[in-house]
Amino acid sequence: MSTVTTDRQDERLRDRDGLRGALADVVERARGGDLGVIPVVVGLVVIWTVLQILNPIFLSSANLVNLTLESAAVGIISLGIVCVLLVGQIDLSVGSVSGLSGAVLAVLFVGQGLPVWLAIAAAVIMGAVVGWVYGQLFNRFGVPSFVITLAGLLAFLGLQLYVLGTKGSINLPFDSGLVNFAQLDFVPAWLSYTFAVVAAVWLFVTGYLHAQERRKAGLSARSVSTLAVRSAALLVVLAFVVWYLGQTRGVGWMFVFFVALVLIMHYLLSRTKWGRAVYAVGGNVEAARRAGINVRAVYTSVFVLCSTFAAVGGILAAARLAAANQSSGGGDVNLNAIAAAVIGGTSLFGGRGTAFGALLGIIVIQSISSGLTLLNLDSSIRFVVTGAVLLLAVIVDSVSRRSRTSHGRA
């Protein structure tokens, strides 16, 4: 099937009205290999159903609140991984960079007595500089990102141990605003519902403006009724989530911060010239270069974003633990961040994925971890299950990529 025929089918699907048309659009795109977030949503439903049957506590409000808070730090790191995967590259050092940022924060804040905001700024800037160095090594010397970031993983792990010194661990004050933000600060109920309403209205308004732009260009677009149904569905889901989490502690500010970063990155990737350039480079770097895109600048920007998000995630992880130590950023942080991006639908082949993939992917991984912990199962089983889910996600990505190619959507 040619690309022209496929585009005409998409136009007819957008002309369909209401919920029926929206569902037809989803079904037709899925048949063409454009699965979007369908696999991860289905997988999440299956995982939650199984774990709830095995332990009724899993879907309790208290456990889901803990799940959201535990997801935020690694989820932010995964958001950076999404950026580098979109251009077909990888960063293996995000765990070490996050651990180093936590160590820098602790030394400056506790050891040197600097204001917490200044310590945070220094740690974030350190992450950005790391990403810039990666970009220069990749662009100027052509060293593969795998090798560059693998070297960074080892180097920054050693630097983290050096910064922490002989003590090996530095505790953060429990009464500091940063620790409270990560552990104890929750959004008031009225403000949570306000956020839900604003999100639904924002979805409708942006969709309506985008539809108007398409109509002015002589293209078909989603109808007002379809946009209204989509926004109403989002409002119902968000309101229920806020109500259910509010049965215990509510929605944590740290999780709201994570979601806000996801929304910002979604806007940048889908609505800006830079975002279109990222997808273009990931889809075909040579075609992007011939189209006049500054490919080197795009590579540098995604490496900077990835390391910066790793630093932010490391700061929040240290705040959540109220300490920075030699194991910060170690263990499965690195692998979980990469796995979350892939499980969330970001293609390892580049050019496909969204910022929401980091959110959905880390919820899947954290759900597995939380559920198996409640079942008192050994951590070895958690690694096996997570690895199986990751492998399944890559298989789905490969199969859908072949389907898109055969349907002219590659």
Short mmCIF file of C-alpha atoms in Angstrom, two decimals:
data_model
loop_
_atom_site.label_atom_id
_atom_site.label_comp_id
_atom_site.label_asym_id
_atom_site.label_seq_id
_atom_site.Cartn_x
_atom_site.Cartn_y
_atom_site.Cartn_z
CA MET A 1 0.00 0.00 0.00
CA SER A 2 1.44 3.36 -0.95
CA THR A 3 2.00 6.27 1.40
CA VAL A 4 -0.51 8.38 -0.58
CA THR A 5 -3.22 5.75 -0.11
CA THR A 6 -2.40 5.53 3.59
CA ASP A 7 -2.64 9.30 3.99
CA ARG A 8 -6.03 9.31 2.27
CA GLN A 9 -7.25 6.66 4.66
CA ASP A 10 -6.07 8.78 7.60
CA GLU A 11 -7.96 11.76 6.19
CA ARG A 12 -11.19 9.78 5.92
CA LEU A 13 -10.75 8.48 9.46
CA ARG A 14 -10.36 12.00 10.83
CA ASP A 15 -13.61 12.96 9.13
CA ARG A 16 -15.58 10.43 11.16
CA ASP A 17 -17.46 11.99 14.00
CA GLY A 18 -17.58 11.34 17.72
CA LEU A 19 -16.39 8.34 19.72
CA ARG A 20 -17.04 5.90 16.88
CA GLY A 21 -14.72 7.78 14.58
CA ALA A 22 -12.01 8.02 17.24
CA LEU A 23 -12.15 4.26 17.87
CA ALA A 24 -12.07 3.57 14.13
CA ASP A 25 -9.00 5.78 13.85
CA VAL A 26 -7.23 3.84 16.61
CA VAL A 27 -8.14 0.46 15.09
CA GLU A 28 -7.00 1.43 11.61
CA ARG A 29 -3.68 2.78 12.87
CA ALA A 30 -3.11 -0.36 14.95
CA ARG A 31 -3.68 -2.50 11.85
CA GLY A 32 -1.03 -0.45 10.08
CA GLY A 33 1.49 -1.09 12.86
CA ASP A 34 1.10 2.31 14.56
CA LEU A 35 0.31 0.86 17.99
CA GLY A 36 1.17 3.94 20.03
CA VAL A 37 0.67 3.31 23.76
CA ILE A 38 -1.80 0.45 23.27
CA PRO A 39 0.67 -2.37 24.16
CA VAL A 40 1.89 -0.73 27.37
CA VAL A 41 -1.65 0.17 28.50
CA VAL A 42 -2.85 -3.39 27.86
CA GLY A 43 0.22 -4.75 29.62
CA LEU A 44 -0.36 -2.48 32.61
CA VAL A 45 -3.99 -3.63 32.91
CA VAL A 46 -2.88 -7.27 32.82
CA ILE A 47 -0.13 -6.73 35.39
CA TRP A 48 -2.43 -4.85 37.75
CA THR A 49 -5.16 -7.48 37.41
CA VAL A 50 -2.82 -10.38 38.16
CA LEU A 51 -1.13 -8.64 41.10
CA GLN A 52 -4.48 -7.56 42.57
CA ILE A 53 -5.75 -11.14 42.41
CA LEU A 54 -2.60 -12.39 44.14
CA ASN A 55 -2.65 -9.63 46.77
CA PRO A 56 -5.74 -7.41 47.33
CA ILE A 57 -3.53 -4.74 48.92
CA PHE A 58 -1.81 -3.95 45.61
CA LEU A 59 -4.46 -1.58 44.24
CA SER A 60 -5.13 0.02 47.60
CA SER A 61 -4.90 3.78 47.73
CA ALA A 62 -1.95 3.70 50.13
CA ASN A 63 0.10 1.41 47.90
CA LEU A 64 -0.64 3.38 44.73
CA VAL A 65 0.44 6.60 46.44
CA ASN A 66 3.75 4.97 47.34
CA LEU A 67 4.02 3.64 43.79
CA THR A 68 3.69 7.12 42.29
CA LEU A 69 6.30 8.58 44.63
CA GLU A 70 8.76 5.76 43.98
CA SER A 71 8.28 6.19 40.22
CA ALA A 72 9.14 9.87 40.01
CA ALA A 73 12.95 9.90 40.33
CA VAL A 74 13.72 7.06 37.90
CA GLY A 75 10.87 8.23 35.66
CA ILE A 76 12.56 11.59 35.21
CA ILE A 77 15.81 9.83 34.33
CA SER A 78 13.87 7.70 31.83
CA LEU A 79 12.49 10.88 30.26
CA GLY A 80 16.05 11.75 29.25
CA ILE A 81 16.56 8.26 27.84
CA VAL A 82 13.51 8.80 25.62
CA CYS A 83 15.24 11.84 24.11
CA VAL A 84 18.41 10.00 23.14
CA LEU A 85 16.54 6.94 21.88
CA LEU A 86 14.47 9.16 19.58
CA VAL A 87 17.65 10.03 17.65
CA GLY A 88 18.78 6.40 17.63
CA GLN A 89 21.45 6.75 20.36
CA ILE A 90 21.83 5.53 23.94
CA ASP A 91 23.17 6.77 27.29
CA LEU A 92 24.44 4.07 29.64
CA SER A 93 25.75 6.49 32.26
CA VAL A 94 22.48 7.99 33.56
CA GLY A 95 22.69 5.96 36.76
CA SER A 96 26.22 7.16 37.52
CA VAL A 97 25.35 10.77 36.65
CA SER A 98 22.32 10.63 38.94
CA GLY A 99 24.42 9.23 41.77
CA LEU A 100 27.10 11.88 41.24
CA SER A 101 24.49 14.66 41.27
CA GLY A 102 23.14 13.38 44.58
CA ALA A 103 26.68 13.34 45.99
CA VAL A 104 27.37 16.90 44.76
CA LEU A 105 24.09 18.07 46.31
CA ALA A 106 24.89 16.47 49.67
CA VAL A 107 28.47 17.76 49.84
CA LEU A 108 27.54 21.33 48.93
CA PHE A 109 24.36 21.48 51.02
CA VAL A 110 25.45 19.57 54.12
CA GLY A 111 29.23 19.58 53.93
CA GLN A 112 29.80 23.14 52.71
CA GLY A 113 26.67 24.72 54.16
CA LEU A 114 25.50 26.30 50.90
CA PRO A 115 21.81 27.13 50.40
CA VAL A 116 19.88 24.15 49.09
CA TRP A 117 18.83 25.97 45.91
CA LEU A 118 22.46 26.72 45.07
CA ALA A 119 23.47 23.09 45.68
CA ILE A 120 20.63 21.92 43.42
CA ALA A 121 21.64 24.37 40.70
CA ALA A 122 25.26 23.20 40.84
CA ALA A 123 24.24 19.54 40.55
CA VAL A 124 21.92 20.24 37.60
CA ILE A 125 24.58 22.32 35.81
CA MET A 126 27.04 19.49 36.35
CA GLY A 127 24.63 17.15 34.57
CA ALA A 128 24.18 19.56 31.66
CA VAL A 129 27.96 19.89 31.25
CA VAL A 130 28.30 16.11 31.14
CA GLY A 131 25.74 15.94 28.33
CA TRP A 132 27.51 18.72 26.43
CA VAL A 133 30.81 16.84 26.65
CA TYR A 134 29.10 13.71 25.34
CA GLY A 135 27.73 15.71 22.42
CA GLN A 136 31.16 17.08 21.52
CA LEU A 137 32.81 13.67 21.65
CA PHE A 138 30.06 12.19 19.50
CA ASN A 139 29.97 14.99 16.92
CA ARG A 140 33.66 15.84 16.61
CA PHE A 141 35.30 12.41 16.93
CA GLY A 142 32.50 10.09 15.85
CA VAL A 143 32.85 7.90 18.92
CA PRO A 144 29.72 5.73 19.29
CA SER A 145 27.41 6.89 22.07
CA PHE A 146 27.53 3.38 23.55
CA VAL A 147 31.29 3.68 24.12
CA ILE A 148 31.20 7.31 25.28
CA THR A 149 28.51 6.73 27.90
CA LEU A 150 29.98 3.40 29.01
CA ALA A 151 33.21 5.26 29.76
CA GLY A 152 31.14 7.91 31.53
CA LEU A 153 29.42 5.24 33.62
CA LEU A 154 32.77 4.09 35.00
CA ALA A 155 34.35 7.55 35.32
CA PHE A 156 31.42 9.19 37.12
CA LEU A 157 31.01 6.22 39.43
CA GLY A 158 34.61 6.73 40.51
CA LEU A 159 34.08 10.48 40.82
CA GLN A 160 31.01 9.87 42.99
CA LEU A 161 33.08 7.76 45.40
CA TYR A 162 35.74 10.47 45.47
CA VAL A 163 33.24 13.26 46.19
CA LEU A 164 31.63 11.34 49.06
CA GLY A 165 35.03 10.70 50.62
CA THR A 166 35.88 8.16 53.28
CA LYS A 167 32.51 8.43 55.02
CA GLY A 168 30.73 7.07 51.98
CA SER A 169 27.37 8.49 53.00
CA ILE A 170 25.95 11.93 53.79
CA ASN A 171 22.52 12.37 55.37
CA LEU A 172 20.28 15.22 54.31
CA PRO A 173 18.39 17.13 57.03
CA PHE A 174 14.88 15.72 57.45
CA ASP A 175 13.49 19.19 58.07
CA SER A 176 14.83 20.60 54.79
CA GLY A 177 12.36 21.69 52.13
CA LEU A 178 13.89 19.32 49.59
CA VAL A 179 13.35 16.22 51.74
CA ASN A 180 9.84 17.35 52.62
CA PHE A 181 9.10 17.83 48.92
CA ALA A 182 10.15 14.27 48.15
CA GLN A 183 8.59 12.56 51.16
CA LEU A 184 5.83 14.56 52.84
CA ASP A 185 4.42 17.26 50.57
CA PHE A 186 1.09 16.44 48.93
CA VAL A 187 -1.21 18.48 46.72
CA PRO A 188 -4.39 19.74 48.44
CA ALA A 189 -7.52 17.96 47.20
CA TRP A 190 -9.08 21.09 45.70
CA LEU A 191 -5.90 21.88 43.78
CA SER A 192 -5.64 18.29 42.51
CA TYR A 193 -9.16 18.52 41.05
CA THR A 194 -8.25 21.91 39.59
CA PHE A 195 -5.27 20.35 37.84
CA ALA A 196 -7.58 17.65 36.43
CA VAL A 197 -9.98 20.24 35.01
CA VAL A 198 -7.14 22.34 33.59
CA ALA A 199 -5.65 19.27 31.91
CA ALA A 200 -8.97 18.38 30.26
CA VAL A 201 -9.56 21.96 29.10
CA TRP A 202 -5.98 22.22 27.83
CA LEU A 203 -6.42 19.01 25.83
CA PHE A 204 -9.61 20.34 24.23
CA VAL A 205 -8.22 23.80 23.47
CA THR A 206 -4.96 22.57 21.96
CA GLY A 207 -6.83 19.95 19.93
CA TYR A 208 -9.31 22.55 18.70
CA LEU A 209 -6.58 25.01 17.69
CA HIS A 210 -4.68 22.25 15.89
CA ALA A 211 -7.87 21.24 14.07
CA GLN A 212 -8.43 24.85 13.02
CA GLU A 213 -4.92 25.04 11.62
CA ARG A 214 -5.50 21.88 9.58
CA ARG A 215 -8.79 23.17 8.20
CA LYS A 216 -7.19 26.46 7.17
CA ALA A 217 -4.58 24.44 5.29
CA GLY A 218 -7.34 22.55 3.49
CA LEU A 219 -6.87 19.34 5.48
CA SER A 220 -9.42 17.32 7.39
CA ALA A 221 -9.34 17.38 11.18
CA ARG A 222 -11.04 15.93 14.22
CA SER A 223 -14.54 17.23 14.87
CA VAL A 224 -15.49 19.26 17.94
CA SER A 225 -17.56 16.38 19.29
CA THR A 226 -14.59 14.01 19.04
CA LEU A 227 -12.39 16.48 20.88
CA ALA A 228 -15.07 16.95 23.55
CA VAL A 229 -15.42 13.19 24.09
CA ARG A 230 -11.65 12.82 24.40
CA SER A 231 -11.38 15.66 26.91
CA ALA A 232 -14.35 14.43 28.93
CA ALA A 233 -12.83 10.96 29.14
CA LEU A 234 -9.55 12.44 30.39
CA LEU A 235 -11.40 14.49 33.02
CA VAL A 236 -13.28 11.44 34.30
CA VAL A 237 -10.08 9.38 34.56
CA LEU A 238 -8.07 12.11 36.28
CA ALA A 239 -10.89 12.97 38.69
CA PHE A 240 -11.21 9.31 39.68
CA VAL A 241 -7.43 9.02 40.20
CA VAL A 242 -7.40 12.14 42.38
CA TRP A 243 -10.39 10.91 44.40
CA TYR A 244 -8.95 7.42 44.89
CA LEU A 245 -5.45 8.54 45.87
CA GLY A 246 -7.08 11.10 48.16
CA GLN A 247 -8.51 8.27 50.25
CA THR A 248 -5.12 8.21 51.99
CA ARG A 249 -2.44 10.86 51.43
CA GLY A 250 -3.32 12.13 47.96
CA VAL A 251 -1.10 13.10 45.03
CA GLY A 252 2.52 13.87 45.91
CA TRP A 253 4.11 17.08 44.66
CA MET A 254 7.12 15.11 43.44
CA PHE A 255 4.91 13.04 41.15
CA VAL A 256 3.19 16.20 39.92
CA PHE A 257 6.63 17.61 39.13
CA PHE A 258 7.43 14.47 37.11
CA VAL A 259 4.16 14.71 35.17
CA ALA A 260 4.79 18.42 34.53
CA LEU A 261 8.19 17.58 32.99
CA VAL A 262 6.52 14.92 30.83
CA LEU A 263 3.97 17.47 29.58
CA ILE A 264 6.69 20.03 28.84
CA MET A 265 8.73 17.50 26.88
CA HIS A 266 5.62 16.32 25.05
CA TYR A 267 4.96 19.89 23.94
CA LEU A 268 8.58 20.43 22.88
CA LEU A 269 8.69 17.17 20.93
CA SER A 270 5.31 17.49 19.23
CA ARG A 271 4.78 21.23 18.76
CA THR A 272 8.19 22.81 18.15
CA LYS A 273 10.69 22.94 15.33
CA TRP A 274 13.28 21.33 17.59
CA GLY A 275 10.96 18.39 18.28
CA ARG A 276 10.33 17.82 14.57
CA ALA A 277 14.08 17.91 14.02
CA VAL A 278 14.59 15.24 16.70
CA TYR A 279 12.14 12.88 15.01
CA ALA A 280 13.63 13.66 11.60
CA VAL A 281 17.17 12.82 12.75
CA GLY A 282 15.96 9.62 14.39
CA GLY A 283 14.02 8.61 11.29
CA ASN A 284 16.76 9.24 8.72
CA VAL A 285 19.80 11.26 9.71
CA GLU A 286 21.06 11.76 6.16
CA ALA A 287 17.68 12.98 4.93
CA ALA A 288 17.51 15.34 7.90
CA ARG A 289 20.95 16.73 7.10
CA ARG A 290 20.00 17.31 3.45
CA ALA A 291 16.81 19.04 4.59
CA GLY A 292 18.95 21.68 6.32
CA ILE A 293 18.62 20.45 9.90
CA ASN A 294 21.61 21.08 12.14
CA VAL A 295 22.13 17.44 13.05
CA ARG A 296 25.06 18.10 15.37
CA ALA A 297 23.04 20.59 17.40
CA VAL A 298 20.19 18.10 17.71
CA TYR A 299 22.53 15.38 18.98
CA THR A 300 24.11 17.76 21.48
CA SER A 301 20.72 18.94 22.74
CA VAL A 302 19.42 15.44 23.45
CA PHE A 303 22.62 14.42 25.25
CA VAL A 304 22.41 17.57 27.38
CA LEU A 305 18.74 16.92 28.18
CA CYS A 306 19.42 13.28 29.05
CA SER A 307 22.24 14.07 31.50
CA THR A 308 20.30 16.99 32.96
CA PHE A 309 17.27 14.81 33.64
CA ALA A 310 19.60 12.20 35.15
CA ALA A 311 20.95 14.86 37.53
CA VAL A 312 17.44 15.99 38.48
CA GLY A 313 16.38 12.39 39.06
CA GLY A 314 19.46 11.81 41.22
CA ILE A 315 18.64 14.86 43.35
CA LEU A 316 15.08 13.66 43.93
CA ALA A 317 16.27 10.12 44.67
CA ALA A 318 18.66 11.48 47.32
CA ALA A 319 15.88 13.62 48.77
CA ARG A 320 13.52 10.64 48.83
CA LEU A 321 16.12 8.62 50.75
CA ALA A 322 17.26 11.67 52.74
CA ALA A 323 20.84 10.65 52.00
CA ALA A 324 23.47 10.30 49.31
CA ASN A 325 25.76 7.30 49.51
CA GLN A 326 28.05 5.10 47.44
CA SER A 327 25.13 3.03 46.14
CA SER A 328 23.13 6.04 44.92
CA GLY A 329 22.42 5.67 41.22
CA GLY A 330 23.68 2.10 41.30
CA GLY A 331 21.84 -1.18 41.38
CA ASP A 332 19.05 -1.31 38.83
CA VAL A 333 18.57 2.45 38.38
CA ASN A 334 20.40 2.52 35.06
CA LEU A 335 18.64 -0.51 33.62
CA ASN A 336 15.20 0.49 34.89
CA ALA A 337 15.49 3.94 33.32
CA ILE A 338 16.35 2.46 29.92
CA ALA A 339 13.79 -0.32 30.26
CA ALA A 340 11.04 2.14 31.17
CA ALA A 341 11.62 4.14 27.99
CA VAL A 342 11.54 1.03 25.80
CA ILE A 343 8.57 -0.56 27.58
CA GLY A 344 6.76 2.78 27.24
CA GLY A 345 6.90 2.49 23.45
CA THR A 346 10.08 4.37 22.48
CA SER A 347 11.68 2.58 19.55
CA LEU A 348 15.26 1.39 19.80
CA PHE A 349 15.52 2.11 16.07
CA GLY A 350 14.93 5.85 16.60
CA GLY A 351 12.30 8.23 15.31
CA ARG A 352 9.30 6.86 17.24
CA GLY A 353 8.14 7.42 20.80
CA THR A 354 6.67 10.07 23.07
CA ALA A 355 7.44 11.65 26.40
CA PHE A 356 4.46 9.79 27.87
CA GLY A 357 6.40 6.58 27.25
CA ALA A 358 8.63 7.37 30.24
CA LEU A 359 5.57 7.85 32.46
CA LEU A 360 3.82 4.67 31.39
CA GLY A 361 7.01 2.61 31.29
CA ILE A 362 8.16 3.47 34.80
CA ILE A 363 4.68 2.80 36.18
CA VAL A 364 4.85 -0.68 34.65
CA ILE A 365 8.28 -1.36 36.15
CA GLN A 366 7.38 0.07 39.55
CA SER A 367 4.12 -1.91 39.54
CA ILE A 368 6.08 -5.13 39.05
CA SER A 369 8.50 -4.18 41.83
CA SER A 370 5.74 -3.15 44.25
CA GLY A 371 3.55 -6.15 43.53
CA LEU A 372 6.31 -8.71 43.94
CA THR A 373 7.49 -7.01 47.13
CA LEU A 374 3.98 -7.30 48.59
CA LEU A 375 4.07 -10.99 47.72
CA ASN A 376 7.35 -11.34 49.66
CA LEU A 377 9.10 -12.72 46.58
CA ASP A 378 12.84 -12.54 46.09
CA SER A 379 14.30 -9.68 44.04
CA SER A 380 15.64 -12.22 41.57
CA ILE A 381 12.09 -12.89 40.38
CA ARG A 382 11.54 -9.15 39.90
CA PHE A 383 14.57 -8.96 37.60
CA VAL A 384 13.35 -11.95 35.60
CA VAL A 385 9.83 -10.56 35.20
CA THR A 386 11.10 -7.08 34.26
CA GLY A 387 13.49 -8.60 31.73
CA ALA A 388 10.67 -10.62 30.18
CA VAL A 389 8.45 -7.55 29.88
CA LEU A 390 11.35 -5.60 28.30
CA LEU A 391 11.98 -8.36 25.77
CA LEU A 392 8.28 -8.48 24.90
CA ALA A 393 8.26 -4.70 24.39
CA VAL A 394 11.20 -4.90 21.97
CA ILE A 395 9.53 -7.75 20.06
CA VAL A 396 6.33 -5.70 19.73
CA ASP A 397 8.41 -2.74 18.52
CA SER A 398 10.16 -4.86 15.90
CA VAL A 399 6.94 -6.47 14.66
CA SER A 400 5.07 -3.16 14.50
CA ARG A 401 8.01 -1.61 12.63
CA ARG A 402 7.76 -4.31 9.97
CA SER A 403 4.01 -3.79 9.77
CA ARG A 404 4.43 -0.03 9.35
CA THR A 405 6.90 -0.64 6.54
CA SER A 406 4.54 -2.98 4.71
CA HIS A 407 1.70 -0.45 5.09
CA GLY A 408 3.79 2.52 3.95
CA ARG A 409 3.96 4.13 7.40
CA ALA A 410 7.66 3.62 8.19
#
